[in-house]
């Protein structure tokens, strides 16, 4: 069955699969009019059109006397500055005469099987051409001959449409792109709420549900990265949408730099949404004949609530964004020395941690920050990726060999995008440091940014890392980034092209990651940016897992991991057990709560294992065994949020196997009260016809019983307790 239907007579395009329909038409003036995005429509006859109404102060098409058609009021697919539309435009193009006029007119379309790659940018892909179809709509400005190709891909078996834009300058003169959104969508007669993922360092991705008021509202980042502060994801939901019912529209931008999700609610209660690269300090010179590709937006639609939206993203990102050969492999349980030692370590001090890890069944040792240059604190050596012989007198290989001999894999920390003043790299190449001529660059964590937009800089870093990786048996890399961009300037570009620096940095990063991950496909890469500061689908394309947050406090992590799961799969989020009281919050929690929260992601440990009490060691040992048993279920099962730590005094979630024959349920109680109200946990996603046994108590429940009646949570007079249930389908005698 074709996924894209074109009604040639009425010039209507209909993208459809079993779940959704996305419909737009070509109207007067070659204008694309958005008609519908929602549940699947089978019998569409093209009747719904935007009504023609003469609206004061909303002008009409050039040369037309029809006062009822206005690009200002029409719900559109893509708008530009200078076309009689008083809303925020999706694109702004500046011509050599200084004008920003652009009037895009429909020229034609192409349909192709599958999904073409996006040049230089991460994007969702297909493994087989029959999985998806792609529609390209060609719009052209007749005066300048600047062409906008709107790209839409619809997947056959996923509730997903992806969108991006390619701009091609077919004219004779260079133009400047001052803004190019990846998509626009306009809604009429909908009263949506937004769900976004704002946060902070060590406090990332706290879901926030908000109303949409008249005017313009932007959720975005100006930090040069996708950021801790505002993840590049937004959902539009109805007031009545819950985790399990109602319309949810998700928009996830596959990009790791400055982004903007712009909403405008206008005088007619119509809502415009634009998603793409933030136009702040963006100005791209597009020479005659050149093209510019925007990042891609992953759009999801469901009428089954937020869990269904999240699951669509979990599957899409895990299966069709992450490319690493590890994407379907169970991820090793690591111990990381950062919170155990910080910078204060040497080979002799690390070996006992490795020994202890072996005893506990841990599978990988990760050597964190401080192993290179002469880095005893965070003031030096970034850019010098050679081992510090004071800490490893017999070289790094000697230690790597030791780790391998204990049966553990070896991982290493890198921060390749950075440079310290106190480094050989700076002495040799001071110009690699991004800075504005004549001004002092601003430090952050006393470090500076490398100008990754430059090929020479990327080559230097690639060669250093290549040297390190080819001579050592390194199994894993933690790729960190501990500051945001500032001093935006590149000596490689003329003054009039400095507006390209932010985006060129991201493109440079992607190119470097492409080279490294291609050269070293057997290394497991983990993304990190001071925790989850670059937790986005763009990084997921190169790295199958990302450190979710520097905050390892189990209670804080409940909200962070809860929020993260809205838009990203569990297999992407790493989570570590650390010491109590926690180093970031000072909070005390039990080992079992810390373990359960960390085991709700890609589990690891981040503490001095040699300092554990023997009771805690036993818990860890047991937990490692248990986690290995349930690991496929956690990392690749269907994940459901049951109770929100933001709106209740509990958090609860569950993981169900694809065959629905096994489930893990975790219920976390937050603050303890005298005379507590009783709470029940009801499960979802099970087979109502099967019976399930609680493996610990042997009690048997019907699947329908667990989902309809649920069970009472135990009353516990203690803060931050956890209950983990493991159910397996059984045949009753
Ligand atoms: C920030 C990371 O998130 C931490 O886990 C650790 O690797 C430090 N950087 C090291 O500098």
XYZ file of C-alpha atoms and ligand atoms in Angstrom:
744
model
C 0.000 0.000 0.000
C 1.273 3.419 -0.943
C 1.815 5.777 1.975
C 1.411 8.973 0.001
C -1.673 9.782 -2.051
C -1.734 12.747 -4.370
C -5.057 14.106 -5.558
C -3.823 15.737 -8.756
C -7.090 17.492 -9.552
C -7.453 19.150 -6.176
C -3.696 19.340 -5.559
C -3.990 17.640 -2.186
C -1.233 15.564 -0.575
C -2.164 12.908 1.935
C 0.503 11.037 3.918
C -1.080 8.140 5.734
C -0.381 4.893 7.504
C -2.506 2.795 9.807
C -2.234 5.291 12.659
C -2.094 8.767 11.236
C -2.912 11.067 8.359
C -1.095 14.261 7.435
C -2.838 16.338 4.779
C -2.065 19.574 2.992
C -3.058 21.218 -0.256
C -1.822 23.737 -2.772
C -4.058 26.765 -2.755
C -4.162 30.192 -4.377
C -0.822 31.775 -5.179
C 0.855 28.363 -5.041
C 0.519 28.470 -1.258
C 0.749 25.270 0.769
C -2.176 25.097 3.140
C -2.013 22.761 6.118
C -5.268 20.840 6.449
C -4.896 18.062 8.957
C -2.553 16.079 11.190
C -4.153 13.435 13.376
C -5.725 9.998 13.446
C -5.812 7.957 10.247
C -8.469 8.926 7.707
C -9.490 6.268 5.226
C -12.234 7.939 3.218
C -10.912 11.378 2.517
C -12.664 13.275 -0.267
C -10.802 16.552 -0.052
C -13.754 18.600 1.162
C -12.165 20.296 4.152
C -10.606 23.590 3.094
C -9.803 26.689 5.085
C -12.854 28.976 4.784
C -12.479 32.149 2.757
C -13.178 35.178 4.959
C -12.309 38.829 4.401
C -10.271 39.753 7.458
C -9.284 43.339 8.103
C -5.573 44.020 8.332
C -4.687 40.667 6.835
C -3.677 41.493 3.298
C -4.003 39.503 0.120
C -1.962 38.025 -2.659
C 0.001 40.471 -4.847
C -2.007 41.419 -7.944
C -5.176 39.818 -6.585
C -8.503 41.463 -5.886
C -9.731 38.506 -3.823
C -9.961 39.905 -0.310
C -10.922 36.582 1.204
C -7.607 34.815 0.712
C -4.699 35.828 2.884
C -1.382 34.155 3.595
C -1.661 35.826 6.990
C -4.668 33.820 8.108
C -4.242 30.611 6.121
C -2.821 27.674 8.123
C 0.384 26.893 6.262
C 3.135 24.348 5.862
C 5.917 26.882 5.583
C 5.990 30.669 5.689
C 8.620 33.225 4.817
C 9.372 36.817 5.650
C 8.051 39.347 3.176
C 4.935 37.510 1.973
C 2.126 39.364 3.777
C 2.106 37.146 6.795
C 2.432 38.937 10.100
C 3.404 35.859 12.053
C 6.902 34.732 12.806
C 8.238 33.365 9.527
C 9.760 29.917 9.185
C 12.469 31.325 6.916
C 14.143 34.664 6.325
C 16.282 35.171 3.238
C 18.259 38.392 2.747
C 19.112 39.367 -0.820
C 22.013 41.443 -2.118
C 19.747 44.491 -2.389
C 19.074 44.296 1.330
C 15.454 43.115 1.012
C 14.183 40.068 2.858
C 11.245 39.510 0.526
C 10.560 35.931 -0.426
C 7.367 34.604 -1.926
C 7.457 30.842 -2.201
C 5.263 29.311 -4.876
C 4.523 25.636 -5.331
C 6.396 24.166 -8.313
C 5.968 20.426 -8.056
C 6.677 17.337 -6.042
C 8.667 14.103 -6.006
C 7.897 10.847 -4.244
C 10.525 8.243 -3.570
C 10.626 4.958 -1.739
C 12.541 4.919 1.540
C 14.223 7.924 3.049
C 17.242 9.785 1.662
C 20.164 10.586 3.966
C 20.627 14.156 5.123
C 23.980 15.437 3.999
C 26.283 16.066 6.990
C 23.531 15.700 9.565
C 22.225 12.885 11.744
C 18.681 11.762 10.927
C 16.330 8.842 11.223
C 16.963 6.183 8.589
C 15.348 3.125 7.064
C 16.846 -0.326 6.814
C 14.657 -1.262 3.921
C 13.154 0.977 1.233
C 9.662 -0.375 1.829
C 9.644 0.945 5.403
C 8.872 4.501 4.434
C 8.102 6.900 1.604
C 9.393 10.400 1.138
C 7.564 13.318 -0.405
C 9.491 16.392 -1.485
C 7.534 19.539 -2.199
C 9.370 22.104 -4.284
C 8.672 25.768 -3.568
C 10.441 28.531 -5.480
C 10.730 32.281 -5.138
C 10.295 33.407 -8.754
C 12.345 36.579 -8.387
C 15.480 35.214 -6.718
C 15.107 31.581 -7.819
C 15.801 30.423 -4.285
C 14.237 26.997 -3.941
C 12.907 25.412 -0.749
C 12.432 21.650 -0.828
C 10.176 20.542 2.015
C 10.947 16.916 2.828
C 8.376 14.657 4.484
C 8.987 11.004 5.278
C 6.209 8.793 6.572
C 7.011 5.417 8.107
C 4.740 2.520 7.298
C 4.566 0.906 10.723
C 5.329 3.776 13.059
C 3.206 6.778 14.037
C 5.976 8.966 12.699
C 6.442 11.636 10.045
C 9.840 13.318 9.749
C 10.368 16.741 8.268
C 13.304 18.806 7.105
C 14.038 21.455 4.498
C 16.721 21.794 1.876
C 17.328 25.256 0.475
C 18.969 25.519 -2.925
C 20.050 28.798 -4.398
C 19.205 28.415 -8.088
C 19.714 32.130 -8.708
C 22.769 34.059 -9.892
C 23.534 35.846 -6.635
C 24.482 34.765 -3.159
C 21.754 35.188 -0.557
C 21.889 35.088 3.214
C 19.732 32.706 5.173
C 18.869 34.459 8.422
C 16.469 31.780 9.519
C 15.519 28.366 8.160
C 13.164 26.346 10.324
C 13.044 22.624 9.694
C 9.263 22.614 9.769
C 6.142 24.604 10.398
C 2.706 23.342 11.288
C -0.396 25.417 11.914
C -3.447 24.298 13.856
C -6.941 25.769 13.892
C -9.590 25.231 16.554
C -7.299 23.399 18.989
C -6.634 24.414 22.591
C -3.329 22.726 23.229
C -1.021 22.641 26.195
C 2.743 22.274 25.854
C 4.962 19.716 27.488
C 8.644 20.626 27.467
C 11.784 19.362 29.169
C 13.503 22.314 30.865
C 16.216 21.849 33.498
C 19.652 22.804 34.698
C 23.026 21.191 35.139
C 22.478 18.220 37.472
C 18.729 18.789 37.206
C 17.883 17.987 33.607
C 14.625 17.291 31.760
C 11.943 18.060 34.310
C 8.694 17.775 32.369
C 6.690 20.980 32.459
C 3.119 21.263 31.233
C 2.033 24.762 30.339
C -0.748 26.684 28.727
C -0.405 28.545 25.473
C -1.302 32.215 25.613
C -1.677 34.814 22.906
C 1.585 35.985 21.442
C 4.908 34.356 20.821
C 6.532 31.840 23.105
C 9.903 30.238 22.402
C 11.462 27.187 24.018
C 15.055 27.046 22.928
C 18.752 27.108 23.559
C 21.331 29.812 22.815
C 24.145 27.880 24.460
C 25.609 26.390 21.303
C 24.412 22.968 22.448
C 21.033 21.356 22.861
C 21.593 22.083 26.572
C 20.597 20.990 30.076
C 18.352 24.028 30.210
C 15.855 23.188 27.439
C 15.865 19.859 25.661
C 15.037 20.040 21.921
C 11.675 18.361 22.395
C 8.126 19.638 22.679
C 4.751 17.949 22.838
C 1.379 19.503 22.123
C -1.422 17.835 24.036
C -5.042 18.436 24.852
C -6.013 19.563 28.322
C -7.511 16.110 28.863
C -4.543 14.081 27.585
C -3.132 11.692 30.163
C -0.409 9.085 30.159
C -2.891 6.612 28.715
C -5.392 8.524 26.621
C -5.814 11.540 24.436
C -4.043 13.280 21.602
C -0.322 13.843 21.853
C 1.834 15.387 19.147
C 5.592 15.093 19.703
C 8.310 17.140 17.992
C 11.888 16.021 18.558
C 14.667 17.902 16.764
C 17.636 15.784 15.709
C 20.196 18.473 16.436
C 22.794 19.179 19.119
C 23.182 22.955 18.791
C 21.081 26.100 19.281
C 17.432 25.311 18.710
C 14.070 27.029 18.828
C 10.538 25.727 19.226
C 8.491 28.825 18.444
C 4.783 28.959 19.150
C 2.521 31.767 18.146
C -1.133 31.935 19.099
C -2.775 34.575 16.976
C -5.847 36.797 16.893
C -7.942 33.954 15.418
C -6.842 31.473 18.088
C -4.774 29.682 15.467
C -1.541 28.139 16.586
C 1.680 28.186 14.612
C 4.620 26.004 15.536
C 8.068 26.293 14.019
C 10.968 24.040 14.929
C 14.588 24.301 13.891
C 17.961 25.924 14.376
C 17.654 29.031 16.528
C 17.974 32.149 14.380
C 19.983 33.934 17.091
C 23.393 34.811 15.553
C 22.578 32.619 12.567
C 23.365 34.001 9.146
C 24.352 31.547 6.448
C 25.755 32.737 3.170
C 24.294 30.633 0.384
C 26.251 31.117 -2.808
C 24.647 30.650 -6.229
C 24.238 26.913 -6.791
C 24.818 26.033 -3.117
C 22.426 24.111 -0.862
C 21.680 24.228 2.847
C 20.177 21.292 4.678
C 18.270 21.844 7.925
C 18.232 19.291 10.720
C 15.303 16.916 10.894
C 12.256 16.921 13.166
C 10.784 13.603 14.283
C 7.029 14.119 14.589
C 4.886 11.584 16.406
C 1.115 11.524 16.646
C -1.026 9.300 18.835
C -4.492 9.439 20.358
C -3.446 7.027 23.100
C -1.710 9.437 25.448
C 1.817 10.199 26.503
C 3.048 6.669 27.087
C 2.175 5.772 23.500
C 3.961 8.890 22.237
C 7.037 8.004 24.284
C 7.026 4.412 23.089
C 6.960 5.601 19.485
C 10.085 7.661 20.220
C 11.706 4.794 22.139
C 11.345 2.488 19.154
C 12.218 5.069 16.537
C 15.359 6.358 18.236
C 16.563 2.944 19.351
C 15.881 1.244 16.035
C 16.210 3.966 13.396
C 18.338 6.773 14.825
C 21.047 4.968 16.813
C 23.392 3.315 14.313
C 26.071 1.836 16.555
C 26.661 -1.899 16.357
C 25.822 -1.897 20.085
C 22.272 -0.666 19.496
C 20.725 -4.082 20.104
C 23.395 -5.395 22.429
C 23.039 -5.558 26.176
C 25.200 -2.808 27.634
C 27.930 -3.651 30.135
C 27.624 -2.744 33.811
C 30.401 -0.231 34.437
C 32.200 1.108 37.438
C 33.415 4.646 36.880
C 36.105 6.143 39.107
C 34.906 9.787 38.934
C 32.890 10.092 42.148
C 35.227 7.544 43.756
C 38.485 9.445 43.288
C 37.865 12.596 41.261
C 41.365 13.659 40.071
C 43.207 12.015 42.911
C 44.248 8.617 41.560
C 47.038 6.575 40.113
C 47.319 3.012 38.863
C 47.986 1.632 42.339
C 44.875 3.313 43.747
C 42.648 2.154 40.912
C 43.642 -1.506 40.889
C 41.776 -2.406 44.104
C 38.609 -0.867 42.626
C 39.101 -3.055 39.555
C 39.633 -6.109 41.799
C 36.504 -5.344 43.766
C 34.534 -4.785 40.558
C 35.568 -8.223 39.393
C 34.350 -9.763 42.661
C 31.023 -8.018 42.313
C 30.428 -9.152 38.729
C 30.821 -5.680 37.197
C 31.793 -5.828 33.535
C 33.743 -2.686 32.669
C 36.066 -0.238 34.364
C 35.851 3.355 33.145
C 38.795 5.639 33.743
C 37.328 9.103 34.030
C 38.833 12.600 33.854
C 42.449 13.205 34.916
C 44.485 10.447 33.217
C 46.198 12.667 30.610
C 48.586 15.640 30.364
C 49.281 16.814 33.918
C 45.671 17.189 34.979
C 45.403 17.119 38.771
C 42.388 19.412 38.752
C 40.155 20.921 36.102
C 42.529 23.758 35.182
C 44.805 22.127 32.648
C 45.663 19.698 29.861
C 42.495 19.575 27.773
C 43.700 19.021 24.224
C 46.680 16.855 25.232
C 45.371 13.319 24.864
C 48.542 11.562 26.049
C 48.777 9.603 29.273
C 50.137 11.186 32.449
C 53.117 8.990 33.360
C 53.073 10.236 36.951
C 49.755 8.418 37.387
C 50.538 5.493 35.102
C 54.321 5.024 35.408
C 54.326 2.008 33.122
C 52.047 3.583 30.577
C 48.307 3.281 30.099
C 48.514 -0.060 28.314
C 49.921 -1.636 31.431
C 46.784 -0.692 33.348
C 44.464 -1.574 30.472
C 46.065 -5.005 30.351
C 45.488 -5.411 34.075
C 41.812 -4.517 33.722
C 41.400 -6.951 30.846
C 43.169 -9.691 32.789
C 40.546 -9.326 35.490
C 37.937 -10.094 32.849
C 36.639 -6.515 32.673
C 36.415 -4.293 29.635
C 38.213 -0.960 29.699
C 36.665 2.438 29.031
C 38.174 5.896 28.983
C 36.965 9.484 29.390
C 37.674 12.144 26.761
C 36.659 15.764 26.287
C 37.822 16.299 22.707
C 36.033 19.579 21.977
C 37.965 21.535 24.609
C 41.283 23.239 25.163
C 43.013 24.514 28.325
C 45.376 27.493 28.255
C 47.721 25.238 30.205
C 48.188 22.655 27.453
C 50.683 21.764 24.757
C 47.898 22.114 22.216
C 47.400 25.760 23.171
C 51.133 26.441 23.079
C 51.335 24.984 19.587
C 48.012 26.242 18.199
C 46.651 29.205 20.144
C 44.425 30.013 17.157
C 42.490 26.758 17.617
C 40.796 28.298 20.659
C 37.545 29.955 19.639
C 37.757 33.655 20.447
C 36.816 37.043 19.090
C 39.856 38.979 17.815
C 40.941 41.689 20.240
C 38.852 40.331 23.117
C 39.613 37.923 25.924
C 37.609 34.721 25.672
C 35.447 33.798 28.662
C 36.483 30.750 30.657
C 33.969 28.283 31.997
C 35.323 25.560 34.299
C 38.564 27.312 33.303
C 38.432 25.809 29.835
C 37.768 26.989 26.301
C 36.194 25.714 23.117
C 38.057 24.429 20.091
C 36.884 25.828 16.790
C 35.553 22.543 15.468
C 34.234 24.305 12.382
C 37.831 24.200 11.085
C 39.091 21.102 9.327
C 42.643 21.589 10.681
C 41.364 21.565 14.259
C 39.297 18.446 13.673
C 42.240 16.734 12.007
C 44.503 17.459 14.953
C 42.004 16.015 17.429
C 41.205 13.052 15.211
C 44.917 12.241 14.829
C 45.522 12.431 18.584
C 42.534 10.208 19.355
C 43.445 7.837 16.547
C 46.913 7.496 18.039
C 45.433 6.734 21.445
C 42.828 4.295 20.184
C 44.918 2.346 17.741
C 47.658 1.669 20.254
C 45.405 0.721 23.170
C 42.706 -1.822 23.674
C 39.971 0.577 24.545
C 36.450 -0.823 24.578
C 34.439 2.279 25.417
C 34.681 6.057 25.259
C 32.841 8.545 27.431
C 32.715 11.709 25.297
C 32.256 14.647 27.648
C 31.688 18.376 27.104
C 31.831 20.537 30.194
C 30.918 24.015 29.097
C 28.735 25.850 26.626
C 29.886 27.912 23.672
C 30.822 31.575 23.932
C 33.122 33.974 22.044
C 31.506 32.913 18.809
C 34.012 33.658 16.078
C 36.081 31.688 13.625
C 39.339 32.964 12.172
C 38.634 30.695 9.211
C 35.653 32.773 8.100
C 35.422 36.374 6.800
C 33.541 38.936 8.926
C 30.321 38.651 6.934
C 30.125 34.896 7.561
C 30.537 34.850 11.346
C 26.827 34.022 11.602
C 27.735 30.525 10.397
C 29.987 29.701 13.346
C 27.438 28.150 15.700
C 26.102 25.756 13.075
C 29.534 25.003 11.626
C 30.632 23.965 15.108
C 27.839 21.384 15.240
C 28.548 20.206 11.687
C 32.239 19.899 12.606
C 31.391 17.887 15.689
C 29.201 15.564 13.628
C 31.952 15.123 11.041
C 34.496 14.266 13.732
C 32.104 11.785 15.332
C 31.364 10.238 11.955
C 35.059 9.710 11.310
C 35.757 8.263 14.726
C 32.759 5.993 14.947
C 33.439 4.750 11.416
C 37.124 4.122 12.178
C 36.305 2.458 15.516
C 32.940 0.729 15.122
C 33.756 -1.757 17.880
C 34.125 0.911 20.539
C 31.018 1.617 22.602
C 30.570 5.413 22.731
C 28.733 7.149 25.557
C 27.766 10.786 25.191
C 28.006 13.181 28.113
C 27.961 16.905 28.621
C 28.364 17.616 32.301
C 25.762 14.870 32.623
C 22.804 15.262 30.283
C 23.620 18.618 28.700
C 23.539 17.175 25.197
C 20.978 14.430 25.560
C 19.471 14.616 22.097
C 18.635 12.487 19.091
C 21.544 14.004 17.146
C 24.073 12.585 19.586
C 22.124 9.312 19.708
C 22.882 8.856 15.998
C 26.561 8.448 16.913
C 26.334 7.160 20.465
C 23.940 4.462 21.679
C 24.009 5.714 25.267
C 24.303 9.053 27.079
C 25.044 9.918 30.719
C 21.662 11.205 31.863
C 22.835 13.588 34.590
C 25.718 14.436 36.902
C 23.137 14.175 39.635
C 23.343 10.606 40.943
C 20.943 11.159 43.857
C 18.276 8.469 43.470
C 15.397 10.782 44.378
C 16.481 13.557 42.020
C 17.055 10.939 39.360
C 13.435 9.781 39.562
C 12.271 13.020 37.992
C 15.224 13.259 35.611
C 14.735 9.735 34.287
C 10.953 10.144 34.255
C 11.291 13.262 32.101
C 13.947 11.726 29.888
C 11.670 8.791 29.109
C 9.118 11.136 27.542
C 11.207 11.453 24.417
C 14.144 9.023 24.666
C 14.538 5.248 25.066
C 15.727 3.659 28.291
C 18.700 2.086 26.485
C 19.995 5.609 25.829
C 20.125 6.697 29.490
C 22.959 5.589 31.744
C 22.417 5.684 35.502
C 24.886 4.973 38.295
C 24.698 3.968 41.930
C 26.783 6.372 44.011
C 27.461 6.975 47.710
C 24.969 8.076 50.327
C 24.752 10.859 51.469
C 24.765 11.867 47.839
C 27.538 14.220 46.726
C 25.216 16.515 44.762
C 22.245 16.806 47.131
C 23.444 15.542 50.496
C 20.435 13.214 50.637
C 20.630 9.811 52.261
C 18.983 6.899 50.510
C 19.236 3.172 50.944
C 21.337 1.016 48.661
C 18.183 -0.724 47.455
C 16.553 2.529 46.335
C 19.762 3.723 44.678
C 20.065 0.344 42.987
C 16.503 0.268 41.699
C 16.685 3.770 40.258
C 20.002 3.076 38.536
C 18.708 -0.299 37.350
C 15.897 1.583 35.594
C 18.434 2.567 32.953
C 21.809 1.329 31.737
C 23.204 0.402 35.148
C 26.625 1.363 36.479
C 28.422 2.198 39.709
C 30.248 5.378 40.530
C 31.784 5.008 43.968
C 34.833 3.540 45.630
C 33.797 -0.103 45.716
C 36.551 -0.843 48.226
C 34.791 1.386 50.757
C 31.443 -0.416 50.637
C 30.237 -2.066 53.824
C 30.003 -5.826 53.575
C 26.193 -5.540 53.728
C 26.185 -3.146 50.790
C 28.618 -5.351 48.900
C 26.177 -8.207 49.219
C 23.355 -6.044 47.917
C 25.492 -4.897 44.979
C 26.558 -8.450 44.176
C 22.971 -9.600 44.221
C 21.813 -6.649 42.235
C 24.422 -7.211 39.537
C 23.236 -10.817 39.163
C 19.593 -9.735 39.037
C 20.242 -6.909 36.620
C 22.005 -9.258 34.222
C 18.890 -11.436 34.256
C 16.465 -8.620 33.583
C 18.776 -6.499 31.435
C 17.124 -7.288 28.084
C 13.761 -6.412 29.588
C 14.997 -3.108 31.016
C 17.051 -1.998 28.051
C 14.834 -3.273 25.242
C 11.405 -3.953 26.764
C 8.323 -1.737 26.489
C 8.550 1.015 29.100
C 5.469 2.515 30.779
C 5.291 5.406 33.209
C 2.672 4.629 35.856
C 2.964 7.365 38.509
C 4.652 10.718 38.275
C 7.051 11.936 40.989
C 6.053 15.478 40.007
C 2.344 15.173 40.654
C 2.312 12.492 43.344
C 4.236 11.285 46.370
C 5.293 8.243 44.387
C 6.999 7.369 41.167
C 6.236 4.103 39.424
C 7.160 2.581 36.095
C 7.294 -0.794 34.498
C 9.037 -2.742 31.766
C 7.216 -5.409 29.737
C 8.802 -7.999 27.455
C 7.812 -7.915 23.764
C 5.946 -11.232 24.233
C 4.155 -9.808 27.319
C 5.293 -12.807 29.319
C 7.451 -10.943 31.803
C 7.310 -7.593 33.583
C 9.355 -5.636 36.085
C 7.490 -3.038 38.130
C 9.182 -0.462 40.324
C 7.296 1.668 42.828
C 9.138 4.402 44.707
C 7.654 6.120 47.759
C 8.901 9.622 48.412
C 8.096 11.321 51.730
C 6.787 9.211 54.583
C 3.726 10.344 56.589
C 1.923 9.238 59.726
C -1.491 7.780 58.863
C -0.676 7.553 55.179
C -3.424 7.179 52.604
C -3.366 3.803 50.961
C -2.145 3.680 47.412
C -2.599 1.085 44.700
C -0.477 0.329 41.686
C -2.276 -0.747 38.549
C -0.260 -2.258 35.745
C -0.581 -1.801 32.009
C 0.700 -3.446 28.858
C 0.109 -7.035 30.034
C -1.885 -9.703 28.277
C -5.300 -9.684 30.027
C -5.763 -13.339 29.180
C -2.570 -14.544 30.820
C -1.835 -15.269 34.452
C 1.249 -13.762 36.008
C 3.170 -14.916 39.021
C 4.976 -12.608 41.388
C 8.301 -14.421 41.381
C 9.180 -13.443 44.969
C 5.864 -14.266 46.675
C 4.621 -16.896 44.189
C 1.212 -15.164 44.237
C -0.671 -15.476 40.978
C -2.679 -12.686 39.353
C -4.617 -12.474 36.123
C -3.215 -9.988 33.649
C -6.605 -8.276 33.675
C -6.582 -8.356 37.478
C -3.221 -6.583 37.628
C -4.403 -4.024 35.110
C -7.936 -3.423 36.404
C -7.656 -3.955 40.168
C -3.927 -3.593 40.724
C -2.466 -4.219 44.145
C -1.993 -2.197 47.318
C 1.435 -0.721 47.879
C 2.887 -1.666 51.257
C 2.688 0.947 53.997
C 6.228 1.950 54.928
C 7.218 4.481 57.573
C 10.419 5.639 55.959
C 11.367 8.158 53.278
C 12.496 7.072 49.818
C 11.681 3.398 49.846
C 11.389 1.160 46.826
C 9.498 -1.955 45.931
C 10.461 -3.981 42.879
C 8.074 -6.628 41.539
C 8.977 -9.222 38.986
C 6.090 -10.977 37.250
C 6.269 -13.887 34.867
C 3.437 -15.424 32.857
C 2.441 -18.882 34.070
C -0.049 -21.521 33.117
C -2.217 -22.243 36.136
C -2.711 -25.861 37.112
C 31.271 15.779 33.878
C 30.716 14.395 33.775
O 29.351 14.406 33.665
C 31.196 13.609 35.000
O 30.613 12.343 35.012
C 32.685 13.537 34.949
O 33.085 12.802 33.823
C 33.278 14.929 34.906
N 32.702 15.738 33.873
C 34.754 14.884 34.711
O 35.312 16.103 34.507
